[in-house]
Each structure stands twice: as structure tokens, then as C-alpha cells.
Amino acid sequence: MDSELKHRVKKVKAVFFDIDDTLRIKDSGYMPPSITTVFESLKKQGILTGIASGRAPYGVVPEIRALEPDFFVTINGSYVIDHENNEIFNDPISKDIIEKYVAWCKETGIDYGFAGKDKAVVSRRADLVDKALVPVYGLCDVDPDFYQKHDVYHMWTFEDVGDSLQLPAELAKDIRFVRWHPNSSDVIKNGVSKASGLAHVLKRVHLTPQNVLFFGDGLNDLEMFDYVGITVAMGNGHGDLKEKADFITKNVEEDGILYALEELGLTEKEVQFPQLNVNDINVPTATIKTNHGDLTVKLFPEQAPKTVANFIGLAKKGYYDGVVFHRIIKDFMIQGGDPSGTGMGGESIYGQPFEDEFSEELYNLRGALSMANAGPNTNGSQFFIVQNQNFPYSAEELERGGWPQAIAAAYADNGGTPHLDRRHTVFGQLADQASYEVLDKIAALSTDGSDRPLTEVIIETIEVTGDEDW
């Protein structure tokens, strides 16, 4: 995030969200559990939350209402309410425009529909109509003359001609199409949009557009992207929207909203410590087979992707086969991975030294697999496994030094080398008690003055499993 965007983020006092394919997937109805966390976090910070959708209030599904947003900008900005259903803005389309639109639809031979304040209706029952509208509003009543007795806030086309469909000039001066489905466009009053609806909310709460961050995915979000201070396009969003976005996040099902807010600093990152529950996570496993027993290690590609890719790549091409652990220091670590056996050699799979990957989720706990280096960003093929179990500090001392509480406790209970944190990339952790027994047996071997074991410890091979999805 550049400094200019970081400065704008500090002004955010309200976050608004589109619904379909932003908060939830329209076709399946799936909403990531992280969305609840997002709303709770924003509210704790005193940041207002709101929905800005093409949907009418009755189309806002229960799981969205359960988030208890402060405001609802609905029907593409023509009907705006607060969380207590108090009307803030109400702007239906005039009856004479609707009559002209209905006449044009009949002349053109296309079906149409109306969004009222309390229900949606369609001109007739048809597969093409239901295909578009049922996922949003369910099976709608047929009432082609609905507008005669009810206010209409926007309308729909139902057809299979796409963007080639154009309004005549007489109608285009009052209404416009916004394509939202292969078989349907919203028909919206000119001058009305999610942005104009939001403007009425901002007037109510005495905020400016620069105080708003907005998440969207579709073409009916374009006006909002031109209006608010910060815009985030979903990874699954329309290309035109992405071109305008200040930040492009991940897809809905990839927790895109949580990811964006974490990256923008508007919610605290949910930190995981995979080393503390190493047997409960689905990650690649490496078995380092030595002449003194096997060391089974879980690898962490999410936190250290380049380092794990390097280790797996070298292992699979047999680079480590026959290589020794050339340096062993009891109550510290065992080090290997240098084909020359001197501690001065070894090359990465990239053909050159590569950068450190320090993660706030990984630490040099006892049993950690870490990269050996000759200084910052000099990683090659050499690695070590932390063996120290005689730990001189209390958990409280480490916490005061800035280590997370859970990690400080793990250091105090089991051992490790915290002085190596942020100096050596951690990318794995021993996975079972048998591996710790082999680690301690190797560390107990006699060594010479250069810390080289008098009895050779040879890596016969390294087998990797479970890496297909990484």
C-alpha cells in the first residue's frame, strides 16, 4: 500500500458493501464466515457500516440483515433506510415514464418487471425471467399493471439480446440501462445511483465521500467508485470496475473483504500459529530420512511460499541425497543441506540467493525448520532444525519483549532460539515425537572443534507428500 492510499485510509469513518458477489455469492448464496468478523471489527472501531445494493429491502437476505448494518442504500439508491427501517430517501419513477417504458417493451417484444418498495413483480411467467430474478427475489408475482397502484423504484428488462438493446431517445433522457445479468438489465432513473443514495446518508451523519470506503463488483457500482474516497474491487469483479479501483482484493470465497481490510489496516489481522497445532493443518509434509532415523516435518507454504518451493524443488530433484548435517551444536541446532559438506556451499533452486520470508506467524521454536544464511537475503540450500530445550527466559519476559503470548508460552514450555527470529526464515516444524527423539539423538553426538559430528549424519533422501495443491 503506497503512502498516499495509507493517508486516505486514515480518513475512513464508514464502509459500505454491495451484496451480490461481494458479500455473498449470488448463485449459491454462500457468504464467508469472515464477513461476521469484519462487521464486528468495524463496529468496535466506531466505523459505520452500510449496504449499497441494487436489491430492494425485501431482497436483503436474513444473513445480511443479521450483520446489523447501520444503513441500507437499496434499489440502486432510490430507496434508503436506516437499521430501524426509517426512511432517509424515497424517489420512485414517475408514472408517465413507466407507461412509456411499458409501451416500448410491448412494442419491442421483451418482458419487463418492477421493483416496488415492498415487492417485485414481473410482466409474465417465463423461464428467461425466472432465471434472472429467482436467485435474487424468489418466484415473483405476475402483475404487468403493478405501477398503476404502487410506486416503482426501478424496472427490469428480460431478454436475450444483451447490450445491443438500446432505449429510444425519448426514454433515454429519463432512464438508463445497467446490465447485471446475461438476460436482464436494471432500468434506473437518470441521476439516481448507489452514489446518490449514499449522499443522503452522508448528509444525515455529517460525513463526506472521502470518509467512505466501498466494496463492489459490478457495473452498477461504477458511480460509487467515482464518488467515494477509497474503492475496493472484488477479485471476481467486472474488469471496468477493477480499472478504477484503489485496491483489488481476492474473490468472495477467498475471504476477499477480510483480506482487503487487513491489508488496508482497517481490521487487525487474524494471526494463526501453525507450529502450535501442526498436526491439525493440511500442509505438505517432508520426511528427511537419515542414517540415524527419520525427521518428519510439516511445511508452511502459505507463510513462506518461496522458501518452501525451494526446499521441495531441491528435495524432489535429489539435491539433498547423500548430503550430511555438517554442523551440530547440542542445545542449539543441527545444520545441513550443503552438498560440499563445508557449510560454505549450496545453491537455491532459483540459481541465486533469495530473500528472507519473515512471518509474524512463525518462530524459531524447538523443532522449527529454518534457513541458514550468511546475512540478510542470502538463502540458498542450507537449513537447520532448532534443538534447544533448555530455555533461560520466562514467558512473561518474552511477552515484554514483544513476542505473542502463545508463542512466548511455547518457548518457555518447550525451548527454542528466539534470538534467531526475524534473522532466519522459519518454514517448517517437526511433526511427531519420534522426530524429536531422532533430533535429540543427533544433537547428542560428539563433535570436533568445528562442531562437525565425529559420526556422520547423512541425509539419505527427502520425501515430500501433500504438495500437489500448493
Tab-separated table of C-alpha atoms in Angstrom:
chain	number	residue	atom	x	y	z
A	1	MET	CA	0.000	0.000	0.000
A	2	ASP	CA	1.515	3.338	-1.048
A	3	SER	CA	1.763	6.284	1.338
A	4	GLU	CA	-0.982	8.252	-0.420
A	5	LEU	CA	-3.524	5.429	-0.016
A	6	LYS	CA	-2.402	4.884	3.564
A	7	HIS	CA	-3.129	8.548	4.265
A	8	ARG	CA	-6.619	8.269	2.752
A	9	VAL	CA	-7.404	5.156	4.804
A	10	LYS	CA	-6.945	7.198	7.974
A	11	LYS	CA	-9.977	9.281	6.957
A	12	VAL	CA	-12.336	6.286	6.697
A	13	LYS	CA	-15.318	6.519	9.039
A	14	ALA	CA	-17.815	4.373	7.083
A	15	VAL	CA	-17.557	1.201	4.990
A	16	PHE	CA	-20.311	0.263	2.530
A	17	PHE	CA	-20.728	-3.030	0.681
A	18	ASP	CA	-22.513	-4.315	-2.384
A	19	ILE	CA	-24.248	-7.660	-1.702
A	20	ASP	CA	-24.208	-9.969	-4.724
A	21	ASP	CA	-20.776	-11.403	-5.497
A	22	THR	CA	-19.273	-9.041	-2.928
A	23	LEU	CA	-20.585	-10.036	0.499
A	24	ARG	CA	-22.013	-13.298	-0.794
A	25	ILE	CA	-22.069	-15.357	-3.978
A	26	LYS	CA	-25.358	-14.654	-5.713
A	27	ASP	CA	-25.849	-18.030	-7.407
A	28	SER	CA	-25.027	-20.261	-4.422
A	29	GLY	CA	-25.875	-17.937	-1.529
A	30	TYR	CA	-22.508	-18.657	0.109
A	31	MET	CA	-21.257	-15.960	2.483
A	32	PRO	CA	-17.840	-16.467	4.121
A	33	PRO	CA	-17.928	-16.712	7.936
A	34	SER	CA	-15.265	-13.992	7.970
A	35	ILE	CA	-17.925	-11.412	6.985
A	36	THR	CA	-19.355	-11.547	10.514
A	37	THR	CA	-15.870	-10.912	11.906
A	38	VAL	CA	-15.475	-7.934	9.565
A	39	PHE	CA	-18.674	-6.225	10.707
A	40	GLU	CA	-17.916	-6.850	14.379
A	41	SER	CA	-14.421	-5.409	13.989
A	42	LEU	CA	-15.579	-2.276	12.152
A	43	LYS	CA	-18.284	-1.591	14.736
A	44	LYS	CA	-15.811	-1.951	17.628
A	45	GLN	CA	-13.753	0.782	15.987
A	46	GLY	CA	-16.780	3.047	15.686
A	47	ILE	CA	-16.814	2.772	11.891
A	48	LEU	CA	-20.283	2.950	10.344
A	49	THR	CA	-21.342	0.076	8.085
A	50	GLY	CA	-23.818	0.024	5.248
A	51	ILE	CA	-25.250	-1.932	2.347
A	52	ALA	CA	-25.406	-0.348	-1.115
A	53	SER	CA	-27.205	-2.713	-3.452
A	54	GLY	CA	-29.418	-2.979	-6.484
A	55	ARG	CA	-31.629	-5.190	-4.317
A	56	ALA	CA	-34.750	-3.857	-2.646
A	57	PRO	CA	-35.089	-4.160	1.159
A	58	TYR	CA	-37.117	-7.377	0.825
A	59	GLY	CA	-34.290	-8.856	-1.249
A	60	VAL	CA	-31.720	-8.302	1.503
A	61	VAL	CA	-31.319	-11.863	2.763
A	62	PRO	CA	-31.525	-12.675	6.508
A	63	GLU	CA	-27.809	-13.369	6.908
A	64	ILE	CA	-27.031	-9.858	5.640
A	65	ARG	CA	-29.614	-8.273	7.942
A	66	ALA	CA	-28.127	-10.278	10.830
A	67	LEU	CA	-24.910	-8.291	10.358
A	68	GLU	CA	-26.936	-5.256	11.533
A	69	PRO	CA	-25.581	-2.645	9.111
A	70	ASP	CA	-26.267	0.952	10.084
A	71	PHE	CA	-27.745	1.881	6.683
A	72	PHE	CA	-29.273	0.299	3.594
A	73	VAL	CA	-28.924	2.100	0.252
A	74	THR	CA	-31.275	-0.084	-1.791
A	75	ILE	CA	-32.825	-0.336	-5.260
A	76	ASN	CA	-29.717	1.297	-6.740
A	77	GLY	CA	-30.001	4.352	-4.492
A	78	SER	CA	-33.664	5.178	-4.987
A	79	TYR	CA	-34.794	3.928	-1.566
A	80	VAL	CA	-32.622	4.472	1.513
A	81	ILE	CA	-33.351	3.419	5.108
A	82	ASP	CA	-31.501	3.095	8.401
A	83	HIS	CA	-31.164	-0.032	10.556
A	84	GLU	CA	-34.544	0.694	12.173
A	85	ASN	CA	-36.245	0.894	8.744
A	86	ASN	CA	-36.678	4.667	8.980
A	87	GLU	CA	-36.823	6.215	5.508
A	88	ILE	CA	-33.973	8.535	4.625
A	89	PHE	CA	-34.670	8.881	0.904
A	90	ASN	CA	-37.580	7.799	-1.275
A	91	ASP	CA	-37.538	8.555	-5.014
A	92	PRO	CA	-39.853	6.472	-7.250
A	93	ILE	CA	-40.021	6.750	-11.032
A	94	SER	CA	-42.879	8.892	-12.338
A	95	LYS	CA	-45.891	7.059	-13.708
A	96	ASP	CA	-45.744	8.689	-17.127
A	97	ILE	CA	-42.175	7.422	-17.691
A	98	ILE	CA	-43.234	3.931	-16.630
A	99	GLU	CA	-46.148	3.961	-19.065
A	100	LYS	CA	-43.826	4.935	-21.913
A	101	TYR	CA	-41.357	2.204	-20.894
A	102	VAL	CA	-44.091	-0.467	-20.740
A	103	ALA	CA	-45.370	0.584	-24.171
A	104	TRP	CA	-41.845	0.340	-25.585
A	105	CYS	CA	-41.317	-3.123	-24.065
A	106	LYS	CA	-44.547	-4.369	-25.626
A	107	GLU	CA	-43.614	-2.844	-28.973
A	108	THR	CA	-40.109	-4.345	-28.789
A	109	GLY	CA	-41.395	-7.728	-27.656
A	110	ILE	CA	-39.479	-8.046	-24.398
A	111	ASP	CA	-40.633	-8.863	-20.894
A	112	TYR	CA	-40.295	-6.405	-18.041
A	113	GLY	CA	-40.542	-6.159	-14.269
A	114	PHE	CA	-40.976	-3.642	-11.455
A	115	ALA	CA	-39.255	-3.197	-8.092
A	116	GLY	CA	-41.647	-1.672	-5.603
A	117	LYS	CA	-40.889	-0.726	-2.030
A	118	ASP	CA	-42.426	-3.926	-0.665
A	119	LYS	CA	-42.340	-6.460	-3.518
A	120	ALA	CA	-41.048	-7.224	-7.003
A	121	VAL	CA	-43.314	-8.293	-9.862
A	122	VAL	CA	-42.899	-9.350	-13.480
A	123	SER	CA	-44.947	-8.941	-16.628
A	124	ARG	CA	-45.370	-12.682	-17.180
A	125	ARG	CA	-44.080	-16.076	-16.091
A	126	ALA	CA	-41.203	-17.233	-18.336
A	127	ASP	CA	-38.039	-19.302	-17.908
A	128	LEU	CA	-35.857	-16.404	-19.025
A	129	VAL	CA	-37.475	-14.101	-16.449
A	130	ASP	CA	-37.185	-16.608	-13.601
A	131	LYS	CA	-33.590	-17.457	-14.479
A	132	ALA	CA	-32.594	-13.872	-13.764
A	133	LEU	CA	-34.827	-12.908	-10.862
A	134	VAL	CA	-35.470	-16.049	-8.792
A	135	PRO	CA	-31.917	-16.155	-7.288
A	136	VAL	CA	-32.484	-12.606	-6.001
A	137	TYR	CA	-36.189	-12.346	-5.119
A	138	GLY	CA	-37.568	-15.846	-5.467
A	139	LEU	CA	-40.589	-16.551	-7.647
A	140	CYS	CA	-42.178	-13.144	-8.253
A	141	ASP	CA	-45.876	-12.441	-8.770
A	142	VAL	CA	-47.090	-11.661	-12.259
A	143	ASP	CA	-48.596	-8.160	-12.346
A	144	PRO	CA	-47.928	-6.205	-15.574
A	145	ASP	CA	-50.028	-3.256	-14.312
A	146	PHE	CA	-48.395	-3.066	-10.862
A	147	TYR	CA	-47.330	0.544	-11.444
A	148	GLN	CA	-50.946	1.691	-11.625
A	149	LYS	CA	-51.396	1.266	-7.858
A	150	HIS	CA	-47.838	1.141	-6.442
A	151	ASP	CA	-44.667	3.219	-6.517
A	152	VAL	CA	-41.917	1.753	-8.714
A	153	TYR	CA	-38.281	2.473	-7.914
A	154	HIS	CA	-36.611	0.722	-10.779
A	155	MET	CA	-37.554	-1.644	-13.576
A	156	TRP	CA	-36.031	-4.559	-15.470
A	157	THR	CA	-35.665	-5.842	-18.985
A	158	PHE	CA	-35.814	-9.592	-19.564
A	159	GLU	CA	-34.385	-10.579	-22.942
A	160	ASP	CA	-31.599	-12.459	-24.670
A	161	VAL	CA	-30.168	-9.684	-26.841
A	162	GLY	CA	-27.712	-8.228	-24.318
A	163	ASP	CA	-26.122	-4.823	-24.756
A	164	SER	CA	-27.431	-4.451	-28.288
A	165	LEU	CA	-30.738	-3.433	-26.699
A	166	GLN	CA	-30.969	0.365	-26.625
A	167	LEU	CA	-33.611	2.727	-25.290
A	168	PRO	CA	-35.189	5.224	-27.690
A	169	ALA	CA	-34.090	8.837	-27.215
A	170	GLU	CA	-37.423	9.819	-25.679
A	171	LEU	CA	-36.871	7.343	-22.817
A	172	ALA	CA	-33.078	7.661	-22.622
A	173	LYS	CA	-33.388	11.237	-21.383
A	174	ASP	CA	-35.118	9.923	-18.233
A	175	ILE	CA	-33.911	6.348	-17.634
A	176	ARG	CA	-30.895	4.161	-18.418
A	177	PHE	CA	-29.878	0.512	-18.602
A	178	VAL	CA	-27.323	-1.089	-16.263
A	179	ARG	CA	-26.609	-4.684	-17.264
A	180	TRP	CA	-26.480	-7.016	-14.252
A	181	HIS	CA	-27.361	-10.398	-15.765
A	182	PRO	CA	-26.964	-12.002	-19.228
A	183	ASN	CA	-30.752	-11.842	-19.585
A	184	SER	CA	-31.564	-8.627	-17.728
A	185	SER	CA	-30.702	-5.001	-17.192
A	186	ASP	CA	-31.748	-2.743	-14.341
A	187	VAL	CA	-33.722	0.223	-15.678
A	188	ILE	CA	-32.760	3.141	-13.457
A	189	LYS	CA	-33.873	6.761	-13.255
A	190	ASN	CA	-31.178	9.102	-14.562
A	191	GLY	CA	-29.372	10.919	-11.785
A	192	VAL	CA	-30.138	8.131	-9.320
A	193	SER	CA	-27.467	5.625	-8.320
A	194	LYS	CA	-25.954	3.995	-5.268
A	195	ALA	CA	-23.746	7.073	-5.023
A	196	SER	CA	-26.694	9.496	-4.954
A	197	GLY	CA	-28.382	7.321	-2.314
A	198	LEU	CA	-25.212	7.298	-0.232
A	199	ALA	CA	-25.057	11.086	-0.452
A	200	HIS	CA	-28.294	11.274	1.566
A	201	VAL	CA	-26.785	9.029	4.247
A	202	LEU	CA	-23.645	11.141	4.465
A	203	LYS	CA	-25.717	14.289	4.850
A	204	ARG	CA	-27.552	12.614	7.739
A	205	VAL	CA	-24.340	11.612	9.595
A	206	HIS	CA	-22.288	14.705	8.641
A	207	LEU	CA	-19.590	12.847	6.711
A	208	THR	CA	-18.046	13.445	3.281
A	209	PRO	CA	-17.403	10.968	0.426
A	210	GLN	CA	-13.718	10.961	1.429
A	211	ASN	CA	-14.763	9.294	4.687
A	212	VAL	CA	-16.182	6.245	2.866
A	213	LEU	CA	-14.602	3.010	1.674
A	214	PHE	CA	-16.739	0.928	-0.703
A	215	PHE	CA	-16.556	-2.715	-1.843
A	216	GLY	CA	-18.162	-3.632	-5.176
A	217	ASP	CA	-18.002	-5.996	-8.132
A	218	GLY	CA	-20.431	-4.890	-10.876
A	219	LEU	CA	-21.235	-2.178	-13.357
A	220	ASN	CA	-23.906	-0.648	-11.096
A	221	ASP	CA	-21.038	0.212	-8.745
A	222	LEU	CA	-19.257	2.493	-11.215
A	223	GLU	CA	-20.877	5.715	-9.946
A	224	MET	CA	-19.961	4.757	-6.391
A	225	PHE	CA	-16.356	4.196	-7.453
A	226	ASP	CA	-16.305	7.735	-8.844
A	227	TYR	CA	-17.841	9.147	-5.668
A	228	VAL	CA	-16.249	7.706	-2.522
A	229	GLY	CA	-12.788	8.199	-1.058
A	230	ILE	CA	-11.487	4.614	-1.343
A	231	THR	CA	-12.697	1.832	-3.635
A	232	VAL	CA	-12.062	-1.912	-3.467
A	233	ALA	CA	-12.963	-4.209	-6.371
A	234	MET	CA	-13.544	-7.886	-5.694
A	235	GLY	CA	-11.221	-10.293	-7.482
A	236	ASN	CA	-14.278	-11.750	-9.214
A	237	GLY	CA	-15.468	-8.270	-10.233
A	238	HIS	CA	-16.003	-6.666	-13.640
A	239	GLY	CA	-12.881	-5.515	-15.469
A	240	ASP	CA	-14.127	-1.936	-15.850
A	241	LEU	CA	-14.506	-1.689	-12.085
A	242	LYS	CA	-11.039	-3.095	-11.426
A	243	GLU	CA	-9.538	-0.407	-13.636
A	244	LYS	CA	-10.997	2.266	-11.349
A	245	ALA	CA	-10.221	0.526	-8.029
A	246	ASP	CA	-7.745	1.758	-5.445
A	247	PHE	CA	-7.301	-1.866	-4.342
A	248	ILE	CA	-8.206	-5.184	-5.968
A	249	THR	CA	-8.827	-7.899	-3.417
A	250	LYS	CA	-9.406	-11.661	-3.581
A	251	ASN	CA	-12.623	-13.435	-4.573
A	252	VAL	CA	-15.618	-13.734	-2.247
A	253	GLU	CA	-14.891	-17.351	-1.318
A	254	GLU	CA	-11.250	-16.448	-0.619
A	255	ASP	CA	-12.288	-14.029	2.150
A	256	GLY	CA	-11.616	-11.086	-0.132
A	257	ILE	CA	-13.257	-8.494	2.117
A	258	LEU	CA	-11.365	-9.563	5.226
A	259	TYR	CA	-8.126	-9.683	3.240
A	260	ALA	CA	-8.575	-6.139	1.895
A	261	LEU	CA	-9.415	-4.649	5.288
A	262	GLU	CA	-6.410	-6.380	6.848
A	263	GLU	CA	-4.103	-5.129	4.099
A	264	LEU	CA	-5.534	-1.609	4.398
A	265	GLY	CA	-5.111	-1.699	8.179
A	266	LEU	CA	-8.821	-1.310	8.964
A	267	THR	CA	-9.078	-4.563	10.870
A	268	GLU	CA	-6.474	-6.454	12.825
A	269	LYS	CA	-5.051	-9.466	11.065
A	270	GLU	CA	-6.221	-12.758	12.483
A	271	VAL	CA	-2.872	-14.354	13.263
A	272	GLN	CA	-2.511	-18.135	13.198
A	273	PHE	CA	0.393	-20.019	14.723
A	274	PRO	CA	0.559	-23.240	12.689
A	275	GLN	CA	3.520	-24.579	14.681
A	276	LEU	CA	1.277	-24.857	17.747
A	277	ASN	CA	-1.231	-27.192	16.085
A	278	VAL	CA	0.982	-28.735	13.452
A	279	ASN	CA	-0.963	-31.995	13.259
A	280	ASP	CA	-4.302	-30.276	12.625
A	281	ILE	CA	-3.384	-28.444	9.417
A	282	ASN	CA	-3.359	-29.583	5.807
A	283	VAL	CA	0.091	-28.678	4.515
A	284	PRO	CA	2.874	-30.526	2.678
A	285	THR	CA	4.972	-32.975	4.690
A	286	ALA	CA	8.683	-33.661	4.202
A	287	THR	CA	10.354	-36.748	5.631
A	288	ILE	CA	14.091	-36.224	5.989
A	289	LYS	CA	15.449	-39.782	6.016
A	290	THR	CA	18.840	-40.022	7.725
A	291	ASN	CA	21.116	-42.876	8.762
A	292	HIS	CA	20.102	-42.051	12.358
A	293	GLY	CA	16.328	-42.087	11.770
A	294	ASP	CA	13.605	-40.037	10.113
A	295	LEU	CA	12.727	-36.405	10.766
A	296	THR	CA	9.137	-35.701	9.685
A	297	VAL	CA	8.447	-32.021	9.057
A	298	LYS	CA	5.274	-30.092	8.207
A	299	LEU	CA	5.992	-27.255	5.757
A	300	PHE	CA	4.315	-23.827	5.677
A	301	PRO	CA	3.899	-22.625	2.068
A	302	GLU	CA	1.298	-20.016	2.966
A	303	GLN	CA	3.701	-18.129	5.246
A	304	ALA	CA	6.957	-18.854	3.389
A	305	PRO	CA	5.994	-19.740	-0.204
A	306	LYS	CA	9.305	-19.139	-1.931
A	307	THR	CA	11.324	-20.896	0.767
A	308	VAL	CA	9.060	-23.947	0.788
A	309	ALA	CA	9.097	-24.101	-3.027
A	310	ASN	CA	12.884	-24.009	-2.930
A	311	PHE	CA	13.124	-26.816	-0.359
A	312	ILE	CA	10.589	-29.021	-2.150
A	313	GLY	CA	12.183	-28.385	-5.539
A	314	LEU	CA	15.651	-29.294	-4.305
A	315	ALA	CA	14.364	-32.354	-2.459
A	316	LYS	CA	12.454	-33.698	-5.465
A	317	LYS	CA	15.432	-33.475	-7.774
A	318	GLY	CA	17.595	-35.373	-5.254
A	319	TYR	CA	19.783	-32.402	-4.394
A	320	TYR	CA	19.931	-33.343	-0.716
A	321	ASP	CA	20.519	-37.074	-1.253
A	322	GLY	CA	23.783	-38.105	0.432
A	323	VAL	CA	24.333	-34.634	1.953
A	324	VAL	CA	25.470	-34.526	5.604
A	325	PHE	CA	24.499	-32.498	8.649
A	326	HIS	CA	27.867	-30.776	8.843
A	327	ARG	CA	27.275	-28.682	11.977
A	328	ILE	CA	25.772	-29.884	15.243
A	329	ILE	CA	25.571	-27.881	18.460
A	330	LYS	CA	23.759	-29.540	21.355
A	331	ASP	CA	21.119	-27.324	22.975
A	332	PHE	CA	21.094	-25.194	19.850
A	333	MET	CA	20.506	-26.806	16.425
A	334	ILE	CA	21.592	-29.259	13.727
A	335	GLN	CA	22.516	-27.833	10.298
A	336	GLY	CA	22.758	-29.414	6.846
A	337	GLY	CA	21.853	-29.002	3.197
A	338	ASP	CA	25.288	-28.124	1.781
A	339	PRO	CA	26.424	-30.640	-0.881
A	340	SER	CA	30.059	-29.615	-0.261
A	341	GLY	CA	29.706	-30.570	3.411
A	342	THR	CA	31.704	-27.496	4.424
A	343	GLY	CA	28.979	-25.031	5.352
A	344	MET	CA	30.247	-22.734	2.588
A	345	GLY	CA	28.334	-24.137	-0.387
A	346	GLY	CA	24.871	-24.885	-1.701
A	347	GLU	CA	22.617	-23.190	-4.224
A	348	SER	CA	18.908	-22.445	-4.334
A	349	ILE	CA	16.589	-23.796	-6.996
A	350	TYR	CA	16.443	-20.204	-8.312
A	351	GLY	CA	20.158	-20.264	-9.214
A	352	GLN	CA	20.985	-17.407	-6.864
A	353	PRO	CA	20.452	-16.367	-3.221
A	354	PHE	CA	16.870	-15.393	-2.459
A	355	GLU	CA	15.165	-13.113	0.016
A	356	ASP	CA	14.082	-13.826	3.596
A	357	GLU	CA	10.398	-14.524	4.255
A	358	PHE	CA	9.691	-13.485	7.827
A	359	SER	CA	6.176	-14.200	9.055
A	360	GLU	CA	4.527	-12.970	12.238
A	361	GLU	CA	3.005	-16.457	12.439
A	362	LEU	CA	6.264	-18.478	12.514
A	363	TYR	CA	9.063	-18.604	15.111
A	364	ASN	CA	12.270	-20.495	15.884
A	365	LEU	CA	10.631	-22.777	18.411
A	366	ARG	CA	12.181	-26.110	19.319
A	367	GLY	CA	11.680	-28.324	16.274
A	368	ALA	CA	11.475	-25.419	13.809
A	369	LEU	CA	12.932	-25.920	10.328
A	370	SER	CA	14.737	-22.703	9.338
A	371	MET	CA	17.016	-21.433	6.610
A	372	ALA	CA	20.707	-20.987	7.338
A	373	ASN	CA	22.191	-17.872	5.783
A	374	ALA	CA	25.220	-15.610	5.582
A	375	GLY	CA	23.241	-12.452	6.355
A	376	PRO	CA	20.001	-10.856	5.161
A	377	ASN	CA	18.524	-12.245	1.923
A	378	THR	CA	21.262	-14.818	1.262
A	379	ASN	CA	19.203	-18.019	1.362
A	380	GLY	CA	20.407	-20.967	-0.691
A	381	SER	CA	20.030	-24.666	0.135
A	382	GLN	CA	21.268	-24.877	3.732
A	383	PHE	CA	18.812	-25.306	6.599
A	384	PHE	CA	18.817	-26.127	10.296
A	385	ILE	CA	16.440	-27.644	12.828
A	386	VAL	CA	16.227	-25.961	16.242
A	387	GLN	CA	17.019	-28.434	19.042
A	388	ASN	CA	17.436	-26.286	22.148
A	389	GLN	CA	15.182	-27.289	25.042
A	390	ASN	CA	16.978	-25.558	27.920
A	391	PHE	CA	15.252	-22.201	27.814
A	392	PRO	CA	16.547	-19.442	30.128
A	393	TYR	CA	13.634	-16.969	29.922
A	394	SER	CA	10.109	-16.888	31.295
A	395	ALA	CA	7.071	-16.395	29.104
A	396	GLU	CA	6.477	-13.039	30.787
A	397	GLU	CA	9.942	-11.835	29.812
A	398	LEU	CA	9.358	-12.747	26.182
A	399	GLU	CA	5.954	-11.058	26.148
A	400	ARG	CA	7.537	-7.879	27.425
A	401	GLY	CA	9.977	-8.192	24.559
A	402	GLY	CA	7.134	-8.220	22.044
A	403	TRP	CA	6.557	-11.919	21.388
A	404	PRO	CA	2.890	-13.036	21.169
A	405	GLN	CA	1.559	-14.629	24.338
A	406	ALA	CA	1.017	-18.076	22.812
A	407	ILE	CA	4.486	-18.130	21.262
A	408	ALA	CA	6.130	-16.913	24.468
A	409	ALA	CA	4.448	-19.752	26.351
A	410	ALA	CA	5.603	-22.298	23.759
A	411	TYR	CA	9.184	-21.052	24.024
A	412	ALA	CA	9.083	-21.228	27.831
A	413	ASP	CA	7.494	-24.691	27.893
A	414	ASN	CA	9.428	-26.412	25.113
A	415	GLY	CA	12.517	-24.375	24.201
A	416	GLY	CA	13.828	-22.736	21.069
A	417	THR	CA	16.008	-19.872	19.889
A	418	PRO	CA	14.030	-16.604	19.891
A	419	HIS	CA	17.179	-14.593	19.183
A	420	LEU	CA	17.050	-16.025	15.626
A	421	ASP	CA	13.544	-14.705	14.931
A	422	ARG	CA	13.477	-12.209	12.047
A	423	ARG	CA	17.028	-13.301	11.210
A	424	HIS	CA	16.354	-16.749	9.771
A	425	THR	CA	13.283	-17.798	7.767
A	426	VAL	CA	11.185	-20.418	9.536
A	427	PHE	CA	9.359	-22.639	7.028
A	428	GLY	CA	8.571	-25.915	8.813
A	429	GLN	CA	8.110	-27.734	12.121
A	430	LEU	CA	8.796	-31.274	13.339
A	431	ALA	CA	5.536	-33.197	13.302
A	432	ASP	CA	5.808	-36.044	15.813
A	433	GLN	CA	7.519	-37.264	18.981
A	434	ALA	CA	9.594	-39.826	17.091
A	435	SER	CA	11.170	-36.999	15.078
A	436	TYR	CA	12.074	-35.097	18.270
A	437	GLU	CA	13.751	-38.238	19.611
A	438	VAL	CA	15.817	-38.525	16.412
A	439	LEU	CA	16.643	-34.790	16.630
A	440	ASP	CA	17.896	-35.145	20.224
A	441	LYS	CA	19.856	-38.284	19.377
A	442	ILE	CA	21.640	-36.496	16.537
A	443	ALA	CA	22.289	-33.407	18.691
A	444	ALA	CA	23.888	-35.595	21.374
A	445	LEU	CA	26.583	-36.915	19.008
A	446	SER	CA	30.191	-35.966	19.790
A	447	THR	CA	31.662	-33.201	17.636
A	448	ASP	CA	35.094	-31.740	16.899
A	449	GLY	CA	36.207	-28.167	17.495
A	450	SER	CA	34.375	-27.023	14.375
A	451	ASP	CA	31.063	-28.524	15.587
A	452	ARG	CA	31.319	-31.253	12.954
A	453	PRO	CA	29.982	-34.606	14.209
A	454	LEU	CA	32.571	-37.341	14.616
A	455	THR	CA	29.927	-39.803	13.422
A	456	GLU	CA	28.470	-38.805	10.071
A	457	VAL	CA	24.804	-37.894	9.888
A	458	ILE	CA	23.760	-38.454	6.290
A	459	ILE	CA	20.545	-37.395	4.570
A	460	GLU	CA	19.672	-40.475	2.541
A	461	THR	CA	16.794	-38.699	0.814
A	462	ILE	CA	13.926	-36.280	1.466
A	463	GLU	CA	10.428	-37.435	0.533
A	464	VAL	CA	7.675	-34.836	0.096
A	465	THR	CA	3.956	-35.570	0.137
A	466	GLY	CA	0.794	-33.447	0.059
A	467	ASP	CA	2.300	-30.669	-2.052
A	468	GLU	CA	0.000	-31.138	-5.041
A	469	ASP	CA	-2.310	-28.260	-4.057
A	470	TRP	CA	0.444	-25.793	-3.247
